[in-house]
Amino acid sequence: MKATVGEAVARRLVDWGVDTVFGLPGDGINGLMEGFRRVREQVRFVLVQHEEAAAFMACGYAKATGRIGVCVATSGPGAIHLLNGLFDAKMDHVPVLALTGMQETSVLGTHYQQEVHTQLLYQTVADYNLMVTNPQQVPGVVDIAIRTALASRTVSHLTFPNDIQVAPSAEAPYQHVGPGAKSTSSPVVSRPAVVPDPDELALAAEVLNAGQKVAVLVGIGARGAGAELTAVADALAAPIIKTLPGKLVVPDDHPLCMGGLGLLGTKPSEEVMEECDTLLMVGTSYPYGSYLPQPDQARVVQIDIDASLIGLRLPVTAAVTADAGSALRGLRPLLQPRSDRAFLTKHQRGRDAWLTDMKALQDPNRDPIAPQYLMGCIDDLADDDAVLTCDSGTIATWAARHWTIRGGREFYLSGNLATMAPGLPYAIAIQHAFPQRQVIAFVGDGGFAMLMAEFLTAVRHRLPIKVIVNNNNAFGEILWEQILLGFPEYAVRHQQPEANFAAWAQACGAFGAKITRPGDLAAAVRDALAHPGPALIDCDVNPNEPPMPGKIRYEQAKHFAEAFLRGQPHKVATLATIARDKFQQLRA
């Protein structure tokens, strides 16, 4: 049997060390699918229910492993469905390769069925983006696509017309009229650490040493450099603040850690930012400028491997373009350890008070169930090396504040795109990558409903993922965003009946439990985590629990009041919830 282009593509993925591909077949990729069939002993094909989930899985796999994630979809509608997950990967700087189909070359441009020119559709999401039109381009363009994705931490895309997929891979269908030759590449990429310039380090140290109230803001770009980061922060007596994607970089129980920043962040983090005179940013171009120091307030040192991301938010006094670990190791000997730790000590006291307040909200006696208590149960009972995936929405607030990074724990969500629905696909992909680890998807009812069919994918692949649905029967984050603009909520709550996702889990042949009473919750979470296969808990939580900012600003309070005066429904229940929250914190 002759080797086809489809087989050549699949075998080149094997050469690159790809062991898992996520996708959904279709008549536009039958040639590619035959290629995957021929290498089925080396590459596991994970059949999904929806192509969007395949792209999310490739993104989650790449986030957790650092390796290339690969997803496959047919021509036209299948390729369109990949886009949301691919933008998630691009905006979070994650290496993903998308393979799609195209109508055969003889009918291109004739308005043929499902003819969507994906190389044009993908031009804003894929840094390397090509329609393959000659068998001799393979495997060279596969190498270029993967190398680009890995080296630039981005998305690459190859689309293959149907007739090219099944053509003999060694075929030269056209006369060569130019001096060029087919690409003879190899499946290797060089990714050396980017070493900092000594002069840049010296200037950075000078700025940091001169600061009296130094703070550190760390993002996911510092992953793997937690020890170096804490050593630098300790020398500077600097509180550490984390972006949400960077939550896993430093343990939440580290004495220097103040928690997250922004609407989902903590009060001590905001107060540090308001008072610091010097800010060290590592591996982040944090987008929410209103939570950063004023431009004339603090001098900024920024370390990033991508020079184009330095100075996006604030004027930078000292820029260091380098790998975070290398830069921090080079910086530490240049710093003058300080004995005056009053700034740090003050905010450590504030951090301790904040943690006490958060713990008070994990009240097991509240009915309806407080979402903080749900997340607290998960945090208490999960393994110390568990991986938590999360959707966007109010669940991200509860995870940010009540999921504790300790031991080998990790945390993943859609950072910059902040899209709904990746939590479940992420968990499936990460469980494939790490079959021995506990993987938990903490999702809202809105996000889960979008791609809930993928729970059946987990069951079919016997993946022991745990899905916890924070069910408020509403699009909760949008609800509170409307209120914080001064508008009464509109079209964000579902009508009754409320969904019972536990019944869906049971129908799939998995563990499913519907929890409506707080007294049943802890035991149900314990049972789900101990279950040897896929498990789902659908927990009804208080729909009127507001994800309050760490510090309530005047404009936020004003708009909140305006929304209530303009006819906000459920205002009595909301005010009662806020009062109970404050009472619990005062008691603590």
XYZ file of C-alpha atoms in Angstrom:
588
model
C 0.000 0.000 0.000
C 1.485 3.305 -1.109
C 2.217 5.912 1.546
C -0.195 8.814 1.110
C 0.108 12.428 2.159
C -2.281 11.678 5.021
C 0.019 8.931 6.267
C 3.105 11.116 5.815
C 1.497 13.795 7.992
C 0.605 11.297 10.703
C 4.066 9.731 10.723
C 5.681 13.144 10.947
C 3.624 13.869 14.051
C 4.995 10.642 15.500
C 8.524 11.835 14.694
C 7.789 14.999 16.695
C 6.712 12.948 19.694
C 2.980 13.574 19.331
C 1.077 10.794 21.094
C -2.445 12.249 21.272
C -4.647 13.977 18.691
C -8.091 15.408 19.459
C -10.687 15.623 16.738
C -13.820 14.633 14.888
C -13.758 12.937 11.464
C -15.618 14.110 8.378
C -15.639 13.562 4.648
C -13.281 16.499 4.251
C -10.463 14.690 6.097
C -10.914 11.031 5.195
C -7.370 10.953 3.823
C -5.944 12.358 7.042
C -8.014 9.926 9.100
C -6.606 7.000 7.102
C -3.171 8.297 7.953
C -4.025 8.290 11.661
C -5.425 4.765 11.313
C -2.096 3.592 9.934
C -0.210 4.959 12.972
C -2.858 4.071 15.560
C -0.283 2.150 17.617
C 1.769 5.328 18.091
C -0.875 8.076 18.174
C -4.079 7.947 20.209
C -6.984 9.612 18.408
C -9.456 11.056 20.939
C -12.873 11.200 19.289
C -14.846 14.177 20.604
C -18.476 15.270 20.362
C -17.765 18.812 19.132
C -14.782 20.309 17.337
C -14.663 23.283 19.710
C -13.891 20.803 22.477
C -11.096 19.279 20.370
C -9.381 22.667 20.149
C -9.845 23.275 23.873
C -8.379 19.826 24.574
C -5.340 20.559 22.411
C -4.913 23.869 24.243
C -5.293 22.313 27.696
C -2.906 19.491 26.797
C -0.293 22.019 25.671
C -0.773 24.227 28.745
C -0.246 21.342 31.132
C 2.583 19.545 29.311
C 4.452 22.283 27.443
C 4.291 20.056 24.348
C 2.500 20.686 21.063
C -1.259 20.150 21.187
C -2.877 18.833 18.007
C -6.510 19.032 16.895
C -8.193 17.897 13.686
C -11.437 18.921 11.989
C -13.092 18.474 8.653
C -13.606 21.190 6.057
C -16.136 23.992 6.325
C -18.226 23.794 9.503
C -15.823 21.528 11.380
C -12.923 23.893 10.803
C -15.064 26.856 11.871
C -15.898 25.136 15.154
C -12.211 24.925 16.101
C -11.752 28.674 16.181
C -12.749 29.497 19.763
C -10.333 26.970 21.242
C -7.578 28.077 18.875
C -7.958 31.714 19.893
C -7.758 30.540 23.497
C -4.394 28.964 22.675
C -3.121 31.971 20.737
C -4.054 34.533 23.370
C -2.510 32.454 26.169
C 0.668 31.817 24.118
C 0.240 28.035 23.870
C 1.647 25.840 21.036
C -1.168 24.174 19.088
C -1.313 22.696 15.576
C -4.686 22.585 13.803
C -5.167 20.266 10.812
C -8.254 20.824 8.655
C -9.691 19.601 5.390
C -10.468 21.397 2.160
C -12.449 20.528 -0.970
C -10.387 18.904 -3.701
C -8.400 21.284 -5.837
C -10.443 20.696 -9.003
C -13.562 22.320 -7.495
C -12.023 25.153 -5.481
C -13.606 28.474 -6.347
C -16.814 26.921 -7.728
C -19.016 27.497 -4.668
C -18.831 23.819 -3.843
C -20.584 22.410 -0.771
C -18.859 23.347 2.518
C -16.207 25.320 0.638
C -14.766 27.629 3.290
C -11.281 28.929 2.628
C -9.862 28.218 6.044
C -6.456 29.667 5.271
C -8.224 33.042 5.052
C -10.488 32.332 8.006
C -7.477 31.423 10.158
C -5.230 34.297 9.166
C -5.706 36.145 12.468
C -5.329 33.085 14.707
C -2.493 31.126 13.100
C 1.034 32.491 12.812
C 1.876 29.751 10.301
C -1.098 29.173 7.991
C -0.937 27.203 4.751
C -3.078 25.290 2.300
C -1.003 22.351 1.054
C -1.301 22.034 -2.733
C 1.534 19.666 -3.611
C 2.370 16.282 -2.026
C 6.046 17.204 -2.053
C 5.433 19.944 0.502
C 5.007 17.186 3.095
C 6.583 16.552 5.551
C 8.570 19.803 5.327
C 5.635 22.108 6.003
C 4.580 19.959 8.966
C 8.012 20.586 10.471
C 7.762 24.316 9.846
C 4.259 24.486 11.334
C 5.202 22.635 14.516
C 8.505 24.458 14.891
C 6.721 27.814 14.554
C 4.100 26.861 17.136
C 6.717 25.687 19.644
C 9.236 28.474 19.091
C 6.686 31.296 19.109
C 4.215 29.701 21.536
C 1.360 30.139 19.102
C -1.074 28.419 16.745
C -0.143 26.878 13.410
C -2.620 25.657 10.801
C -2.366 23.357 7.799
C -5.339 22.660 5.544
C -5.298 19.815 3.024
C -7.529 19.499 -0.063
C -9.155 16.092 -0.280
C -7.264 14.972 -3.360
C -3.912 16.005 -1.863
C -4.613 13.938 1.278
C -4.872 10.687 -0.676
C -2.135 11.411 -3.236
C 1.088 9.352 -3.012
C 3.386 11.287 -0.724
C 6.375 10.945 -3.088
C 4.445 12.206 -6.094
C 5.761 15.176 -8.079
C 2.713 16.160 -10.147
C 4.169 19.236 -11.804
C 7.240 20.153 -13.768
C 9.851 21.990 -11.716
C 10.530 25.277 -13.470
C 12.448 27.165 -10.797
C 15.671 26.608 -8.851
C 13.895 25.776 -5.591
C 13.804 22.289 -4.106
C 11.337 20.543 -1.789
C 11.931 21.150 1.879
C 14.127 18.500 3.484
C 13.563 19.381 7.120
C 13.895 17.485 10.378
C 11.598 17.160 13.417
C 13.695 19.253 15.787
C 13.409 22.667 17.354
C 15.941 24.623 19.382
C 14.510 26.438 22.382
C 17.457 27.606 24.473
C 16.923 29.744 27.520
C 17.043 33.430 26.647
C 19.912 34.707 28.794
C 19.580 38.230 30.215
C 21.927 41.000 29.191
C 24.257 41.921 32.121
C 23.666 45.638 31.635
C 19.897 45.160 31.744
C 20.235 43.126 34.932
C 22.465 45.768 36.505
C 19.918 48.514 35.797
C 17.085 46.335 37.117
C 19.017 45.695 40.336
C 19.760 49.396 40.725
C 16.051 50.273 40.484
C 14.975 47.500 42.862
C 17.674 48.270 45.409
C 16.599 51.917 45.461
C 12.962 51.062 46.148
C 11.577 51.362 49.662
C 8.259 49.572 49.095
C 8.842 46.923 46.455
C 6.115 44.618 45.156
C 6.332 41.654 42.778
C 3.640 40.803 40.201
C 4.048 37.351 38.684
C 2.312 35.700 35.731
C 2.278 32.324 34.017
C 5.438 33.301 32.117
C 7.335 32.594 35.358
C 6.092 29.012 35.564
C 8.897 26.774 36.784
C 10.762 29.700 38.328
C 8.884 29.838 41.632
C 11.948 29.170 43.774
C 13.988 31.869 42.028
C 11.083 34.305 42.296
C 10.565 33.805 46.020
C 14.323 34.164 46.624
C 14.323 37.560 44.885
C 11.141 38.671 46.651
C 12.516 37.605 50.038
C 15.699 39.601 49.499
C 13.606 42.659 48.632
C 11.090 42.037 51.457
C 8.527 42.292 48.679
C 4.960 40.948 48.770
C 4.169 38.653 45.830
C 0.949 39.198 43.867
C -0.223 36.708 41.231
C -2.221 37.067 38.040
C -4.991 34.511 37.677
C -3.169 32.403 35.012
C -0.044 32.683 37.184
C -1.777 31.291 40.267
C 0.220 28.037 40.088
C 3.645 29.738 40.061
C 3.889 30.352 43.824
C 2.073 28.438 46.588
C -0.852 30.318 48.090
C 0.376 29.412 51.573
C 3.831 30.955 51.000
C 4.422 33.722 53.565
C 5.201 36.270 50.834
C 2.070 35.540 48.768
C -0.778 38.075 48.858
C -3.007 36.260 46.345
C -4.469 37.476 43.084
C -5.157 40.906 41.618
C -8.226 42.503 40.067
C -11.953 41.885 40.372
C -11.195 38.277 41.295
C -8.272 39.219 43.495
C -7.677 39.978 47.129
C -7.843 43.102 49.245
C -4.186 42.899 50.405
C -3.009 42.650 46.772
C -4.859 45.842 45.874
C -3.464 47.612 48.919
C 0.080 46.592 48.039
C -0.379 48.021 44.553
C -1.761 51.266 45.963
C 1.267 51.777 48.225
C 4.301 50.347 46.419
C 6.936 52.680 44.991
C 8.650 49.979 42.917
C 7.099 47.095 40.966
C 8.847 44.021 39.573
C 6.733 42.341 36.878
C 7.794 38.824 35.881
C 6.222 36.842 33.055
C 3.096 38.963 32.739
C 1.694 41.882 30.765
C -1.284 42.122 33.129
C -4.078 43.839 31.149
C -6.185 45.548 33.822
C -4.312 48.808 34.172
C -6.669 50.290 36.771
C -5.353 47.737 39.291
C -1.712 48.625 38.635
C 0.182 51.527 40.248
C -0.314 54.960 38.758
C 2.367 55.747 36.128
C 3.952 58.416 38.348
C 3.645 56.327 41.515
C 6.099 53.480 41.001
C 9.215 52.672 39.016
C 8.783 49.452 37.081
C 11.162 46.603 36.274
C 9.706 44.112 33.807
C 11.097 40.686 32.890
C 9.613 38.873 29.909
C 10.873 36.456 27.297
C 8.994 38.456 24.629
C 10.350 41.974 24.289
C 7.174 43.122 22.503
C 5.155 42.567 25.696
C 7.333 44.823 27.860
C 5.891 48.257 28.596
C 2.362 47.540 27.377
C 0.692 48.775 30.580
C 3.121 51.046 32.419
C 6.261 53.050 31.689
C 9.192 50.709 32.378
C 12.401 51.973 33.941
C 14.341 48.735 33.466
C 13.448 46.094 30.860
C 14.957 42.609 30.909
C 14.237 40.387 27.925
C 14.986 36.889 29.137
C 13.685 33.589 30.391
C 12.232 34.248 33.858
C 14.378 31.677 35.656
C 17.618 32.872 34.057
C 16.832 36.519 34.752
C 15.892 35.939 38.382
C 18.985 33.799 39.019
C 21.139 36.525 37.537
C 19.349 39.248 39.460
C 19.493 37.739 42.931
C 23.264 38.237 43.607
C 22.936 41.891 42.586
C 20.293 42.671 45.188
C 21.023 44.108 48.613
C 19.015 42.095 51.166
C 17.105 44.509 53.330
C 16.528 44.339 57.042
C 13.597 46.774 57.044
C 10.614 44.519 56.370
C 7.890 46.841 57.699
C 6.114 47.154 54.317
C 5.976 43.371 53.933
C 4.956 42.760 57.536
C 2.099 45.260 57.327
C 0.605 43.542 54.310
C 1.168 40.071 55.721
C -1.144 41.105 58.549
C -3.663 42.257 55.954
C -3.285 38.961 54.103
C -3.936 36.983 57.302
C -7.100 39.010 57.984
C -8.274 38.461 54.397
C -7.760 34.697 54.648
C -9.761 34.670 57.859
C -12.584 36.511 56.095
C -12.509 34.062 53.171
C -12.560 31.080 55.491
C -15.578 32.532 57.265
C -17.515 32.529 53.983
C -17.012 28.755 53.682
C -19.935 28.303 56.056
C -21.331 24.745 56.032
C -24.624 25.921 57.552
C -25.681 28.399 54.869
C -28.775 27.426 52.902
C -28.826 27.911 49.926
C -25.312 26.531 49.717
C -22.604 29.197 49.553
C -20.393 28.669 46.475
C -17.423 29.479 48.700
C -18.291 26.429 50.806
C -18.482 24.243 47.689
C -15.007 25.340 46.586
C -13.746 25.015 50.159
C -14.863 21.383 50.307
C -13.013 20.643 47.080
C -9.917 22.418 48.380
C -9.946 20.528 51.675
C -10.473 17.079 50.158
C -8.486 17.161 46.904
C -4.999 15.671 46.576
C -1.945 17.847 47.127
C -0.924 17.286 43.495
C -4.435 17.684 42.044
C -5.042 19.698 38.885
C -8.016 22.052 38.863
C -9.440 23.339 35.586
C -11.967 26.129 35.588
C -14.421 27.938 33.341
C -14.825 31.676 33.088
C -17.488 33.242 35.277
C -18.203 33.512 38.983
C -16.599 30.077 39.380
C -13.278 31.676 38.528
C -13.731 33.994 41.533
C -14.409 31.131 43.907
C -11.488 29.120 42.496
C -9.123 32.084 42.630
C -9.888 32.724 46.295
C -10.641 29.279 47.708
C -8.497 26.820 45.687
C -5.155 26.691 47.465
C -2.006 26.070 45.445
C 0.127 23.851 47.658
C 2.376 20.871 47.094
C 2.231 19.990 43.402
C -1.188 21.465 42.685
C -1.889 23.195 39.386
C -4.616 25.441 37.992
C -5.696 26.160 34.411
C -8.357 28.333 32.828
C -8.827 30.502 29.754
C -6.726 33.519 30.696
C -6.802 36.212 28.060
C -9.754 35.033 25.960
C -11.722 34.248 29.146
C -14.103 32.083 27.173
C -16.809 29.884 28.585
C -16.708 26.071 28.432
C -13.003 25.042 28.424
C -13.022 23.541 31.936
C -14.366 20.111 30.954
C -12.272 19.695 27.755
C -9.149 20.867 29.596
C -9.747 18.228 32.266
C -10.168 15.462 29.679
C -6.946 16.416 27.900
C -4.931 16.786 31.105
C -6.197 13.441 32.401
C -4.987 11.868 29.141
C -1.588 13.468 29.693
C -1.370 12.581 33.393
C -3.479 9.456 33.980
C -2.278 8.997 37.587
C -3.142 12.489 38.819
C -6.432 13.712 40.208
C -7.990 16.112 37.682
C -11.001 18.198 38.713
C -13.117 20.442 36.477
C -14.834 23.211 38.456
C -17.441 24.615 36.087
C -20.617 26.648 36.066
C -23.939 25.391 34.795
C -23.707 27.766 31.824
C -20.285 26.641 30.659
C -20.965 22.972 31.343
C -24.197 23.025 29.328
C -22.307 24.301 26.275
C -20.083 21.219 25.943
C -21.654 18.742 28.375
C -21.618 16.006 25.724
C -17.880 15.729 26.318
C -18.590 14.131 29.695
C -19.611 11.124 27.624
C -16.189 11.338 25.947
C -14.581 11.008 29.383
C -16.754 7.995 30.189
C -15.976 6.288 26.897
C -12.256 6.761 27.458
C -12.552 5.630 31.099
C -11.005 8.878 32.326
C -11.465 9.362 36.085
C -12.037 13.105 35.855
C -14.158 14.762 38.534
C -16.624 17.443 37.420
C -18.101 19.807 40.009
C -20.929 21.969 38.648
C -21.484 25.218 40.572
C -25.145 25.495 39.592
C -26.737 28.909 40.142
C -29.097 28.469 37.155
C -27.770 31.711 35.697
C -24.950 33.366 33.811
C -23.705 34.704 37.110
C -20.705 36.764 36.059
C -22.706 38.600 33.407
C -25.427 39.248 35.981
C -23.034 41.010 38.348
C -21.275 42.834 35.509
C -24.624 44.352 34.498
C -25.238 45.474 38.080
C -21.744 46.966 38.438
C -22.494 49.128 35.396
C -25.531 50.479 37.218
C -28.080 48.442 35.256
C -30.620 46.003 36.690
C -29.925 42.454 35.545
C -31.642 41.325 32.363
C -31.881 37.957 30.548
C -29.193 36.270 32.618
C -31.205 33.822 34.753
C -32.746 30.654 33.376
C -36.376 29.870 33.946
C -37.349 26.805 35.911
C -36.931 23.900 35.868
C -33.315 23.915 36.907
C -31.094 21.415 35.112
C -30.117 18.159 36.802
C -26.709 17.425 35.342
C -26.227 14.515 37.753
C -28.925 12.635 35.845
C -26.901 13.144 32.661
C -23.802 11.735 34.344
C -25.743 8.701 35.532
C -27.217 8.222 32.054
C -23.652 8.114 30.728
C -22.859 5.311 33.173
C -20.847 7.435 35.592
C -21.125 8.608 39.193
C -23.606 11.455 39.522
C -24.956 13.243 42.579
C -27.374 16.165 42.833
C -26.765 18.215 45.981
C -29.273 20.748 47.260
C -28.586 20.692 51.044
C -25.330 21.879 52.633
C -25.213 18.923 55.019
C -24.873 16.488 52.098
C -22.086 18.287 50.276
C -18.828 17.276 51.966
C -19.644 13.564 51.870
C -20.647 13.794 48.198
C -17.376 15.522 47.252
C -15.441 12.894 49.186
C -17.309 10.080 47.405
C -16.802 11.652 43.975
C -13.067 12.133 44.498
C -12.731 8.530 45.704
C -14.735 7.083 42.808
C -12.427 5.143 40.441
C -14.054 6.484 37.269
C -15.629 9.673 35.970
C -17.774 11.454 38.544
C -19.994 14.532 38.548
C -21.554 16.554 41.336
C -24.266 19.037 40.419
C -24.502 21.390 43.383
C -27.224 24.021 43.674
C -25.651 27.165 45.104
C -26.995 30.524 46.165
C -27.697 32.429 42.934
C -27.605 35.731 44.790
C -24.062 35.393 46.173
C -22.140 38.336 44.684
C -18.475 37.866 43.707
C -17.498 41.004 45.564
C -14.258 42.781 44.585
C -11.378 42.598 47.033
C -11.850 46.304 47.729
C -15.101 47.980 46.819
C -14.370 51.230 45.005
C -16.632 54.266 45.108
C -17.772 53.933 41.489
C -18.600 50.258 41.991
C -20.693 50.996 45.088
C -22.423 53.855 43.305
C -23.355 51.728 40.302
C -24.480 48.900 42.557
C -26.870 51.284 44.310
C -28.084 52.713 40.986
C -28.948 49.235 39.716
C -31.015 48.585 42.829
C -32.824 51.923 42.538
C -33.603 51.212 38.874
C -35.465 48.021 39.689
C -32.952 45.248 40.259
C -34.909 42.015 40.839
C -33.949 39.677 43.699
C -32.581 42.678 45.603
C -33.930 41.516 48.952
C -32.228 38.121 48.623
C -29.003 39.740 47.412
C -28.871 42.222 50.293
C -29.631 39.431 52.748
C -26.747 37.406 51.336
C -24.341 40.345 51.591
C -25.442 40.959 55.185
C -24.882 37.311 56.105
C -21.461 37.386 54.478
C -20.460 40.408 56.517
C -21.871 38.884 59.690
C -19.849 35.705 59.168
C -16.683 37.746 58.632
C -17.303 39.835 61.745
C -17.850 36.698 63.791
C -14.553 35.315 62.489
